[in-house]
XYZ file of C-alpha atoms in Angstrom:
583
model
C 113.987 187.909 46.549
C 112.684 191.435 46.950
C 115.077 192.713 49.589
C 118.112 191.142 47.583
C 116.598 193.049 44.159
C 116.739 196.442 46.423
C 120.377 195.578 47.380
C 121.179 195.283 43.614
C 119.870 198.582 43.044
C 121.522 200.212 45.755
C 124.841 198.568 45.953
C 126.910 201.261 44.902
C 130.596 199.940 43.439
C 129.350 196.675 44.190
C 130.447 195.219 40.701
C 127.277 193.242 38.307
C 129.796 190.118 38.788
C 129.490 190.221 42.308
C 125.998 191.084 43.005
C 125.601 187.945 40.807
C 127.518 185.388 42.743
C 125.398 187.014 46.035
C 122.287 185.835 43.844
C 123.749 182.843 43.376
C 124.415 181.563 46.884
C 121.823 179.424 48.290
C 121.262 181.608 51.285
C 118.490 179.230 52.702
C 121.046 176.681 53.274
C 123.149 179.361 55.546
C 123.084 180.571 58.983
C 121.677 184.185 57.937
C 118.653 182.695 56.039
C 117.007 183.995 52.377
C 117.311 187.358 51.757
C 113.925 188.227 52.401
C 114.094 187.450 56.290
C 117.153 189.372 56.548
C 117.166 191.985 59.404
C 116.978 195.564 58.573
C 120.789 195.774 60.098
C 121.727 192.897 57.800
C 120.483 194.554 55.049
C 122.103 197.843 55.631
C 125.452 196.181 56.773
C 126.138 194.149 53.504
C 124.711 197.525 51.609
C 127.735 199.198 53.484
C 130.286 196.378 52.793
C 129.709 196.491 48.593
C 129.879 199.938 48.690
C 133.158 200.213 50.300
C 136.111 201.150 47.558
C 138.470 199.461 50.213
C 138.855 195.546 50.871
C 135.678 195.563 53.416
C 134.200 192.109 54.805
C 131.297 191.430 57.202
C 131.162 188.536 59.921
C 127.199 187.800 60.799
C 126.211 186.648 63.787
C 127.720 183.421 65.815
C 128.281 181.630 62.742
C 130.728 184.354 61.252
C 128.761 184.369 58.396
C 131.009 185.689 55.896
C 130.390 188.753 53.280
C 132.550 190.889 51.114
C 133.098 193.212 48.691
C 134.765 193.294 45.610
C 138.389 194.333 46.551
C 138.205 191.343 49.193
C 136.988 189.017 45.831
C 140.415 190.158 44.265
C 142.423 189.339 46.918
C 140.976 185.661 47.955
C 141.334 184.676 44.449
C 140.048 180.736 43.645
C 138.004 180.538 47.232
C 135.678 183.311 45.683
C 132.636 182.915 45.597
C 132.636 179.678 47.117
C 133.153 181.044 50.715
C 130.933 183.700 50.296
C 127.943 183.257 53.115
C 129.669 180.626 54.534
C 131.491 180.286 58.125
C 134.577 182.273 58.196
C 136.524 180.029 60.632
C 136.121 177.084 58.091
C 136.329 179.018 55.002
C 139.930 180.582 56.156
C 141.666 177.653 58.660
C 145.020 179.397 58.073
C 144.138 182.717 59.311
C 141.921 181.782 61.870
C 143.976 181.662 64.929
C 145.298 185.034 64.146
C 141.997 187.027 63.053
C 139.173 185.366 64.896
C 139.825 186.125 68.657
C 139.639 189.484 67.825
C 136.598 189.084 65.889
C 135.453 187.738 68.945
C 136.256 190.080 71.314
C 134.900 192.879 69.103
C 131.205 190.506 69.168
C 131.566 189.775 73.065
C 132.367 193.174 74.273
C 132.242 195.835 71.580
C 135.379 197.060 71.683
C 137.065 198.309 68.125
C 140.359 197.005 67.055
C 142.794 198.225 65.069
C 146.203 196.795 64.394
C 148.946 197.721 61.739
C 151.067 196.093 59.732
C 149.758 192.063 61.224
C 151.236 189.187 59.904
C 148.109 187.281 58.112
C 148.706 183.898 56.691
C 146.918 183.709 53.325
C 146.532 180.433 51.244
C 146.675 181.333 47.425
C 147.179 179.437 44.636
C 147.244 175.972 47.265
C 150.361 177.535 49.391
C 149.818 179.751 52.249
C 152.022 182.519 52.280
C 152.942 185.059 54.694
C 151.061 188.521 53.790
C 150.709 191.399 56.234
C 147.786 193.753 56.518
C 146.383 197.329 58.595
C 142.669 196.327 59.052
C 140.077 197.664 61.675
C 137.289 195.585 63.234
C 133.921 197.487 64.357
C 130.458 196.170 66.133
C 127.628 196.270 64.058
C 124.585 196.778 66.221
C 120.816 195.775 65.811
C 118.346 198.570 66.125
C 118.045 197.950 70.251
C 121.688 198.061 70.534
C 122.506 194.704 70.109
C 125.844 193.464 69.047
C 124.956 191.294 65.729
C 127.890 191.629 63.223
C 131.282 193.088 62.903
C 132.398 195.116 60.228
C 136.050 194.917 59.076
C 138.354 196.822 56.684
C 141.850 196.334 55.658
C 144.792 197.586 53.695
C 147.351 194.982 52.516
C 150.522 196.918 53.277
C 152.775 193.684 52.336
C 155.376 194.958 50.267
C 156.123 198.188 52.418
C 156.857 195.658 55.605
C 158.813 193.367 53.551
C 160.928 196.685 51.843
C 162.003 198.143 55.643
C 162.656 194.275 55.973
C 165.067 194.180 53.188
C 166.243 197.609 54.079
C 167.229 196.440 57.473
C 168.609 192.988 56.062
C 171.381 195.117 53.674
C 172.365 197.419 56.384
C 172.975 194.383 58.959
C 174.470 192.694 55.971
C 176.713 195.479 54.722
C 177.781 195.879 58.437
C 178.996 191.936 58.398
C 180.897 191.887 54.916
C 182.279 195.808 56.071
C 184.444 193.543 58.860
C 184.325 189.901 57.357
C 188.028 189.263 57.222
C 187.737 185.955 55.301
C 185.724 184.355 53.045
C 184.414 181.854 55.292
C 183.223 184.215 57.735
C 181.800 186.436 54.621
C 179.643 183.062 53.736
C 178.844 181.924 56.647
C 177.609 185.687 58.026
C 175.875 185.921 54.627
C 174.046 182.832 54.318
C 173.249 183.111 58.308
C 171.540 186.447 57.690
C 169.623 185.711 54.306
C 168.125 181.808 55.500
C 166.990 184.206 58.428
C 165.408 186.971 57.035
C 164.258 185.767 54.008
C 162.264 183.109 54.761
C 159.569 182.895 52.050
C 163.048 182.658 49.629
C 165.341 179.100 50.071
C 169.004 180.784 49.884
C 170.991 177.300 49.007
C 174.277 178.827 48.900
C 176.879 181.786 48.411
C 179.511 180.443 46.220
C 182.936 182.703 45.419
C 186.039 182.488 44.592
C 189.134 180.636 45.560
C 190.964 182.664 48.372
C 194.527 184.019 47.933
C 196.507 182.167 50.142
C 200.154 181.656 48.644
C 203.105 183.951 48.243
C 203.222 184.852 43.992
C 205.591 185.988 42.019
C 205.973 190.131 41.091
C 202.696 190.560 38.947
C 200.956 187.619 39.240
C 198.474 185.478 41.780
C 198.743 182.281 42.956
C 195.259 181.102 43.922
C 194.719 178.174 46.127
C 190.801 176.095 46.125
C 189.648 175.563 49.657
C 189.502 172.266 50.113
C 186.271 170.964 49.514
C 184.941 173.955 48.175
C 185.982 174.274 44.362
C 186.152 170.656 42.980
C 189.395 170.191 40.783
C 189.034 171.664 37.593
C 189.494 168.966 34.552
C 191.518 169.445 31.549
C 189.307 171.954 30.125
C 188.877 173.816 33.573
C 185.039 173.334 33.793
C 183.935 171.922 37.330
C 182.138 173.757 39.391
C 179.746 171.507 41.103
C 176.574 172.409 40.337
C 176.563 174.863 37.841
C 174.860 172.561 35.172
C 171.544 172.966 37.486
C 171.655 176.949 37.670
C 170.048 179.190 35.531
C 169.865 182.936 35.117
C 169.348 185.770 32.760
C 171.640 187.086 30.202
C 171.064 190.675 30.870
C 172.294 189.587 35.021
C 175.565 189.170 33.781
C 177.636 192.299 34.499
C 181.552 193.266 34.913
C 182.068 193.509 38.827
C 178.972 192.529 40.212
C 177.718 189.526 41.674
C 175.437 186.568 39.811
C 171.858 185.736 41.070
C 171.155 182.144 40.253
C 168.521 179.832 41.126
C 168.378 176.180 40.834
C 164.032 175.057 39.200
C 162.329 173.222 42.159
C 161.559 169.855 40.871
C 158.992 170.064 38.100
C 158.933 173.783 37.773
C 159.070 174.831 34.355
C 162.334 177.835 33.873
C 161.242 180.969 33.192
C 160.852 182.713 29.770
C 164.720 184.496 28.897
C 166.388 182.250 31.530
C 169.507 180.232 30.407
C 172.136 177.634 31.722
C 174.462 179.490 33.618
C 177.528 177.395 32.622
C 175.734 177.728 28.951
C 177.085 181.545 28.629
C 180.939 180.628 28.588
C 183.387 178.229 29.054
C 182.711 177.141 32.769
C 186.169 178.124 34.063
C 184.851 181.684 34.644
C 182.607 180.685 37.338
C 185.754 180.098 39.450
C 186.492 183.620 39.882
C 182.302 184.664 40.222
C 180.328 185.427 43.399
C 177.021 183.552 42.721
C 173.934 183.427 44.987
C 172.028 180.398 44.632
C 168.181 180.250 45.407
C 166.193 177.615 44.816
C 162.836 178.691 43.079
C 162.305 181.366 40.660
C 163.765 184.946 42.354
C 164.275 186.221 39.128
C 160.230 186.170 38.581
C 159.289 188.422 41.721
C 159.477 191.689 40.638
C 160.049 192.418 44.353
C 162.531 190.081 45.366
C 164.389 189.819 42.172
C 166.083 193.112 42.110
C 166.886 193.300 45.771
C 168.697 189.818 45.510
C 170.774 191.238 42.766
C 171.592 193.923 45.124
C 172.523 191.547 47.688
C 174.956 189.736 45.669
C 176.556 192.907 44.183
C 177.121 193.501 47.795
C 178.739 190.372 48.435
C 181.094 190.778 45.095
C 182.442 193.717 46.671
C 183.290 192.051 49.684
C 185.065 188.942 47.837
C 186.978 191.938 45.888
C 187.979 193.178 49.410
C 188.624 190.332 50.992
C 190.498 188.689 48.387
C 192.721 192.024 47.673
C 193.240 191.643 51.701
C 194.726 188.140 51.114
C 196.747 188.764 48.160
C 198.094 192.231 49.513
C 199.726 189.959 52.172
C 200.840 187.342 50.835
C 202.250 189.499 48.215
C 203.608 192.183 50.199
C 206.138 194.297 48.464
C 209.496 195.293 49.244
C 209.069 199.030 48.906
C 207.091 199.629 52.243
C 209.092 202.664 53.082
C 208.110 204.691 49.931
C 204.285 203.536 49.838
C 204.317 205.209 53.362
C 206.516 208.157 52.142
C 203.629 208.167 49.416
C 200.606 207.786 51.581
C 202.005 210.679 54.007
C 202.782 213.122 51.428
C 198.825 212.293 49.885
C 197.031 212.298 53.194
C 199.419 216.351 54.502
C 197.172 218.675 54.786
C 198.550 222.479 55.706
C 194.930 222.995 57.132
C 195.587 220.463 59.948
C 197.338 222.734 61.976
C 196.702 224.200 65.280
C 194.414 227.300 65.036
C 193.969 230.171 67.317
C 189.889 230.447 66.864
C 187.570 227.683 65.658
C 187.649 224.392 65.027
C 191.050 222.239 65.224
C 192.193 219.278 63.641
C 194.826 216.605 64.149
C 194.979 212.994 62.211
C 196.940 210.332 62.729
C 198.049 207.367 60.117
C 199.527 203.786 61.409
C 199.877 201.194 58.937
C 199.151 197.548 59.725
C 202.496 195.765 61.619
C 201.213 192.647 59.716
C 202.105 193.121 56.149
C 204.350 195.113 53.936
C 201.798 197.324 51.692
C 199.609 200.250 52.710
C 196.208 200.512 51.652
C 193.116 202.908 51.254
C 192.519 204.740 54.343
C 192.466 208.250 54.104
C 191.578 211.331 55.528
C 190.949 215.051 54.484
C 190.268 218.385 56.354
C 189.633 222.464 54.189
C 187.883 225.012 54.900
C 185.475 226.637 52.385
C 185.514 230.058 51.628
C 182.084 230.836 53.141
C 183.384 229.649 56.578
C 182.510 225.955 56.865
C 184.919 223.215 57.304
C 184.698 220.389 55.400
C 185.831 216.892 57.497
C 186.549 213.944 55.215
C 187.730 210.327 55.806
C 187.259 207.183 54.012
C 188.263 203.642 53.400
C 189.509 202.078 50.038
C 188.899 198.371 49.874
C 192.267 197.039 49.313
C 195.925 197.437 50.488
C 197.978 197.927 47.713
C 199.502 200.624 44.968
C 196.009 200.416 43.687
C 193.893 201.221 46.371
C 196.199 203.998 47.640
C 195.770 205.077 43.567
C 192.325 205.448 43.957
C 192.144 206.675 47.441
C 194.393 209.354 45.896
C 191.501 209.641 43.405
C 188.610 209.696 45.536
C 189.965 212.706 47.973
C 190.925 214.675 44.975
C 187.375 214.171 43.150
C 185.860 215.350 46.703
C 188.247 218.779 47.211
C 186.852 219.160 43.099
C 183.573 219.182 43.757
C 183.389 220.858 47.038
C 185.086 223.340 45.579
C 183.299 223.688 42.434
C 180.199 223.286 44.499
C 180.955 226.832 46.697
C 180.677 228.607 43.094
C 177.136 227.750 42.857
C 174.374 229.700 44.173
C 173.455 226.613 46.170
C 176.125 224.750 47.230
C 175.850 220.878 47.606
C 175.349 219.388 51.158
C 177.468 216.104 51.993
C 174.709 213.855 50.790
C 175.090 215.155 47.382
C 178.556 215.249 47.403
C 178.533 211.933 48.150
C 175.953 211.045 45.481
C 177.850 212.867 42.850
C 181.390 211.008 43.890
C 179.810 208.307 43.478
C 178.498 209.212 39.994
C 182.068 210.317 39.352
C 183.509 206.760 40.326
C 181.454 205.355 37.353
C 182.062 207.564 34.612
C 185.473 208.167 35.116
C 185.934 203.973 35.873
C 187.527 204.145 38.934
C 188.632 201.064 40.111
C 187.408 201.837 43.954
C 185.132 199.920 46.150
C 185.161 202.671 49.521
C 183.512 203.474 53.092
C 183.327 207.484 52.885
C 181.957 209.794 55.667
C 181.914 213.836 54.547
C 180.181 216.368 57.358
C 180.692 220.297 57.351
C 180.941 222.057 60.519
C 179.567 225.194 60.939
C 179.958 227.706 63.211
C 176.297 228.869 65.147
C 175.166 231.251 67.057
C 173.013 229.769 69.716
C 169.730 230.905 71.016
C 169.462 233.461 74.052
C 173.878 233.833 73.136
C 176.585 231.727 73.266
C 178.499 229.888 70.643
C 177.997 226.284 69.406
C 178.548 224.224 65.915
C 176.201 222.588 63.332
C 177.541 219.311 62.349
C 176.030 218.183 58.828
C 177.463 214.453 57.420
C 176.485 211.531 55.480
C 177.762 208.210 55.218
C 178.597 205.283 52.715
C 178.846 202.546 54.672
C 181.600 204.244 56.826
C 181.565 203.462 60.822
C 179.840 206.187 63.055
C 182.219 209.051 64.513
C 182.328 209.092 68.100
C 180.857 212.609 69.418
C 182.565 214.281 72.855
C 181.036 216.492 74.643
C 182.842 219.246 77.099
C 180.999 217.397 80.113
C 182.829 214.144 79.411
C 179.708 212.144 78.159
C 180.900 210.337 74.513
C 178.430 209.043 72.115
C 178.589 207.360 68.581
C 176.849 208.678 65.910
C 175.408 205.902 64.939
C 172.857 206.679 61.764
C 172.867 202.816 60.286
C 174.873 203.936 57.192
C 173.850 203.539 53.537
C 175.434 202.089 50.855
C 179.115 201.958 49.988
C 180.994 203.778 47.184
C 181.601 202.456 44.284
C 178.833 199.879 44.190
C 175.810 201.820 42.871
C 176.134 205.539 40.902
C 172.404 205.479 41.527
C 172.186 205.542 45.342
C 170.055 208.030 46.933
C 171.858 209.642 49.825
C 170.642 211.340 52.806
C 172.222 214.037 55.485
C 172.160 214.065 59.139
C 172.677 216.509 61.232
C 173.541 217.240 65.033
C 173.952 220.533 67.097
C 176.594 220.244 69.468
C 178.013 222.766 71.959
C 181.314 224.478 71.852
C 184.097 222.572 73.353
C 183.110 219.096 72.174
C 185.452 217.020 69.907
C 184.233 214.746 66.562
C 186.305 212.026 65.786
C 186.319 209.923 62.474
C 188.597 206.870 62.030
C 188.460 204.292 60.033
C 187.447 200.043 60.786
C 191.160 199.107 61.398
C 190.745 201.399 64.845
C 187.639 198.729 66.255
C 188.057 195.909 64.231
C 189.013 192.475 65.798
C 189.358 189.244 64.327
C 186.537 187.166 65.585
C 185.121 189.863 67.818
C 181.648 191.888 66.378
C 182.453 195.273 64.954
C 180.075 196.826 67.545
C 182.504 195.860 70.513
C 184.934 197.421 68.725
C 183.135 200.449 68.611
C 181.617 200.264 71.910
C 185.516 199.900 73.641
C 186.364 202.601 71.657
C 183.597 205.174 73.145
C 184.440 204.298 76.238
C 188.056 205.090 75.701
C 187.259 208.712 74.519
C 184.435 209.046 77.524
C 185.966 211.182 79.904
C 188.958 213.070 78.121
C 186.865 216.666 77.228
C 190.095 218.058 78.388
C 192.394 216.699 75.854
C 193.501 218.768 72.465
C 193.323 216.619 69.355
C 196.691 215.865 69.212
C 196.598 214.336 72.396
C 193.155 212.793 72.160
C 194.617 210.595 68.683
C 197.892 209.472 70.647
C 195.812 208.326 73.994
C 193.166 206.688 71.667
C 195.844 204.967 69.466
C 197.451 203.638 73.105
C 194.218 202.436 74.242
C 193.157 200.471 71.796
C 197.130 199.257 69.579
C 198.491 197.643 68.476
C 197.410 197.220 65.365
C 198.351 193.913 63.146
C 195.366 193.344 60.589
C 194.528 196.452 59.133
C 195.834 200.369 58.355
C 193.926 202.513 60.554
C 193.097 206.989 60.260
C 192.268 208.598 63.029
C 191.141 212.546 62.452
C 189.887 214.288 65.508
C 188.511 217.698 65.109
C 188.373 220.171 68.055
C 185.430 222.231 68.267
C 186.562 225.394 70.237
């Protein structure tokens, strides 16, 4: 055991544990031999594996002979030490088919690999799971050059794949419940996406409320079950089928946001704080409650468990939409003409005027044909003292005195802290306007749920002369402007938008930017512009680029009249158009 004693001695981080379950392997009964035949490149490989801070592994020889260190003990879990010196391909049958060719290849022909972020199926804890992993695979050569060994590192770099994952599931979601125009298409979108995507997770269902689909009286809402979906409430108004399996935490329970549930697989014991969800009030309340049902315990990843709760506030806001949608019209109103006399004075602006030099605006307004209320949209145009114009439009959830309430909030918050902004030695940029509206919506309760693009256009001097802008925006949720260019080529601005107003005072915002050429024309509108029933959002979007393609000639005025032609009439939806010359 002499050359295993010197390997002790000169193992580095090797940890006492581990050099002791080496000891303890019967290496005579292994492919590699006792330690004291072991080649001096076997000896120096393993030396260079236990020293390794990083999850290092060796694979001796034809047998794949497997060694590691101690970060690759931690990960492994219950097969360590057991697989330690033995055959790698037996030892890890789930991974195999993945991992070993390349192991392979690396033996057969020497060639290094290196691959990033790889899907690696891991057994732990008697369920294989999917993990993913950056790990490089080297020859190890014998002292005439011989290919022996290879020598493999990793980084487990599973929870930063599965983040942009979840990052890319909210923005495809929040694009689906941004134009779901029923609750059946917001469920059926929704639990589409998150069976999908979430795979490791079993989404059993997105329950919500009834929708609104009966005329009421003034001040009150007649809601209607879909049938099949809300079983007949008994004398005490407690059915909802079930609700007597789900369970969730106390502290999950929040005013205005949505419920993460989960219904115990079959033997699995709840977890510690978790109670009966029909346990924490009379069960009538889960009528009017968007609840996402897992089965299995989401509330126990502290990965998972947070953005699920994110996912159903998401889906809370669009019931609140959707359902204000229905009852606007089946409730409509009798005093159309004076919400519109309303919206018109609220949305007049003296700066959107014609304008000898610089940038010039024109907006347009058209209320749905369909129903007797307007609703949220809204748009907003001032310049700032220090020269740059400030471009506003956004999108209220609702269509109703409410929503044009707080729409009539919202812009006036913005023009307040713009404003207060330009007394500042640094004034905000449109990300932090946005952040701080949104901060604003919370403490000052605003009853708001809103899309919301803000950009600042700046005049700048281009290099080697000429003239030219500086566009600057960020977005809530709000869909892309369309940029035109003086050549005739039109492009969205398409930058995946974040969040929505009104759903998280916490949201970290970002800015974009774009330099653009003098003569072009931005134009912001809102989703009643694109948005068709049972037609994606990005046709919408797409027909309406290809409208605007072509017309560098037009003035704004005229550019809003030929894009409202092109693409009316308009039955479903209110829809703000604000086109913004850039001369």
């Amino acid at each position: 055991m002499e050359p295993f004693q010197s390997l002790r001695s000169s193992a580095g981080a090797a940890s006492p544990d581990l050099l002791e379950a080496y000891e303890r392997v019967d290496w005579a009964a292994t492919a590699v031999g006792p330690p004291s035949t072991w080649s001096p490149a076997l000896v120096v490989a393993v030396r260079l594996v236990l020293a390794t801070p990083i999850p290092s592994v060796l694979f001796w020889g034809d047998e794949r002979t497997y060694f590691y260190n101690d970060a690759i003990a931690a990960v492994i879990g219950d097969r360590h030490p057991a697989v330690l010196g033995q055959p790698a391909e037996a030892s890890f049958p789930e991974s195999w088919s993945r991992v070993g060719p390349l192991i392979t290849d690396v033996l057969e022909h020497g060639r290094p690999a290196w691959l990033e972020d790889s899907l690696v199926p891991v057994e732990r804890d008697g369920r294989v799971a999917e993990h993913w992993y950056s790990y490089a695979y080297s020859p190890v050569r014998d002292l005439d050059g011989t290919i022996v060994a290879v020598h493999g590192v990793s980084i487990e770099t599973t929870r930063q794949v599965l983040a942009q994952r979840q990052l890319r599931l909210l923005n495809a979601l929040g694009s689906a419940t941004a134009g779901a125009q029923s609750l059946l298409t917001l469920r059926v979108a929704a639990l589409g996406m998150l069976r999908n995507e979430l795979p490791s997770m079993e989404v059993v269902d997105v329950r919500m409320p009834a929708p609104v689909t009966e005329p009421a009286a003034p001040g009150t809402r007649s809601v209607v079950p879909v049938a099949g979906a809300v079983e007949e409430a008994d004398a005490e108004g407690a059915a909802v089928p079930g609700a007597d399996r789900w369970w969730t935490r106390p502290d999950a329970i929040r005013p205005g946001h949505g419920i993460v549930a989960w219904e115990p697989k079959e033997d699995a014991e709840v977890p510690a704080g978790a109670v009966p969800l029909a346990a924490l009030g009379p069960a009538a309340w889960l009528h009017g409650q968007t609840i996402l049902v897992c089965r299995g315990d989401s509330a126990a990843d502290e990965d998972l468990g947070p953005f699920l709760q994110v996912v159903a506030d998401m889906l809370a806001a669009a019931v609140i939409r959707i359902r204000g949608l229905q009852g606007e019209r089946a409730d409509a109103a009798s005093d159309r003409a004076l919400s519109l006399e309303l919206q018109a004075a609220m949305l007049a602006s003296r700066h959107d005027t014609p304008r000898a030099e610089g940038p010039r605006t024109a907006s347009r307004y058209v209320p749905a044909s369909a129903r007797q209320q307007v609703g949220g949209d809204w748009h907003d145009t001032f310049p700032l003292p220090d020269g740059p114009l400030v471009v506003a439009i956004g999108d209220v959830a609702g269509h109703d005195g409410r929503s044009a309430a707080a729409m009539g909030q919202l812009r006036s918050l913005v023009r307040g802290i713009v404003l207060a902004g330009t007394r500042s030695s640094s004034r905000p940029s449109p990300a932090q306007v946005t952040e701080l509206l949104d901060q604003a919506i919370a403490h000052f309760e605003v009853d708001a749920v809103a899309t919301f693009l803000l950009a600042e256009v700046v005049l700048a001097e281009r290099p080697g002369g000429g003239r030219g802008y500086t566009i600057r925006w960020a977005n809530a949720g709000h869909p892309p402007p369309v940029l035109l260019g003086p050549d005739g080529t039109a492009a969205l601005l398409d930058d995946a938008g974040q969040m929505l107003l009104g759903i998280d005072p916490e949201t970290v915002r970002s800015d974009l930017e774009a330099n653009v050429p003098a003569g072009s024309t931005l134009l912001l509108y809102t989703d009643g512009l694109v948005e068709r029933r049972g037609e994606l959002l990005d046709a919408g979007m797409e027909r309406l680029r290809a409208a605007v393609a072509d017309q560098p000639d037009l003035g704004p005025d005229a550019l809003c009249d030929h894009v409202l032609t092109a693409l009316g009439p308009f039955e479903d939806d209110d829809v703000a158009i604000l086109a913004v010359r850039l001369g």
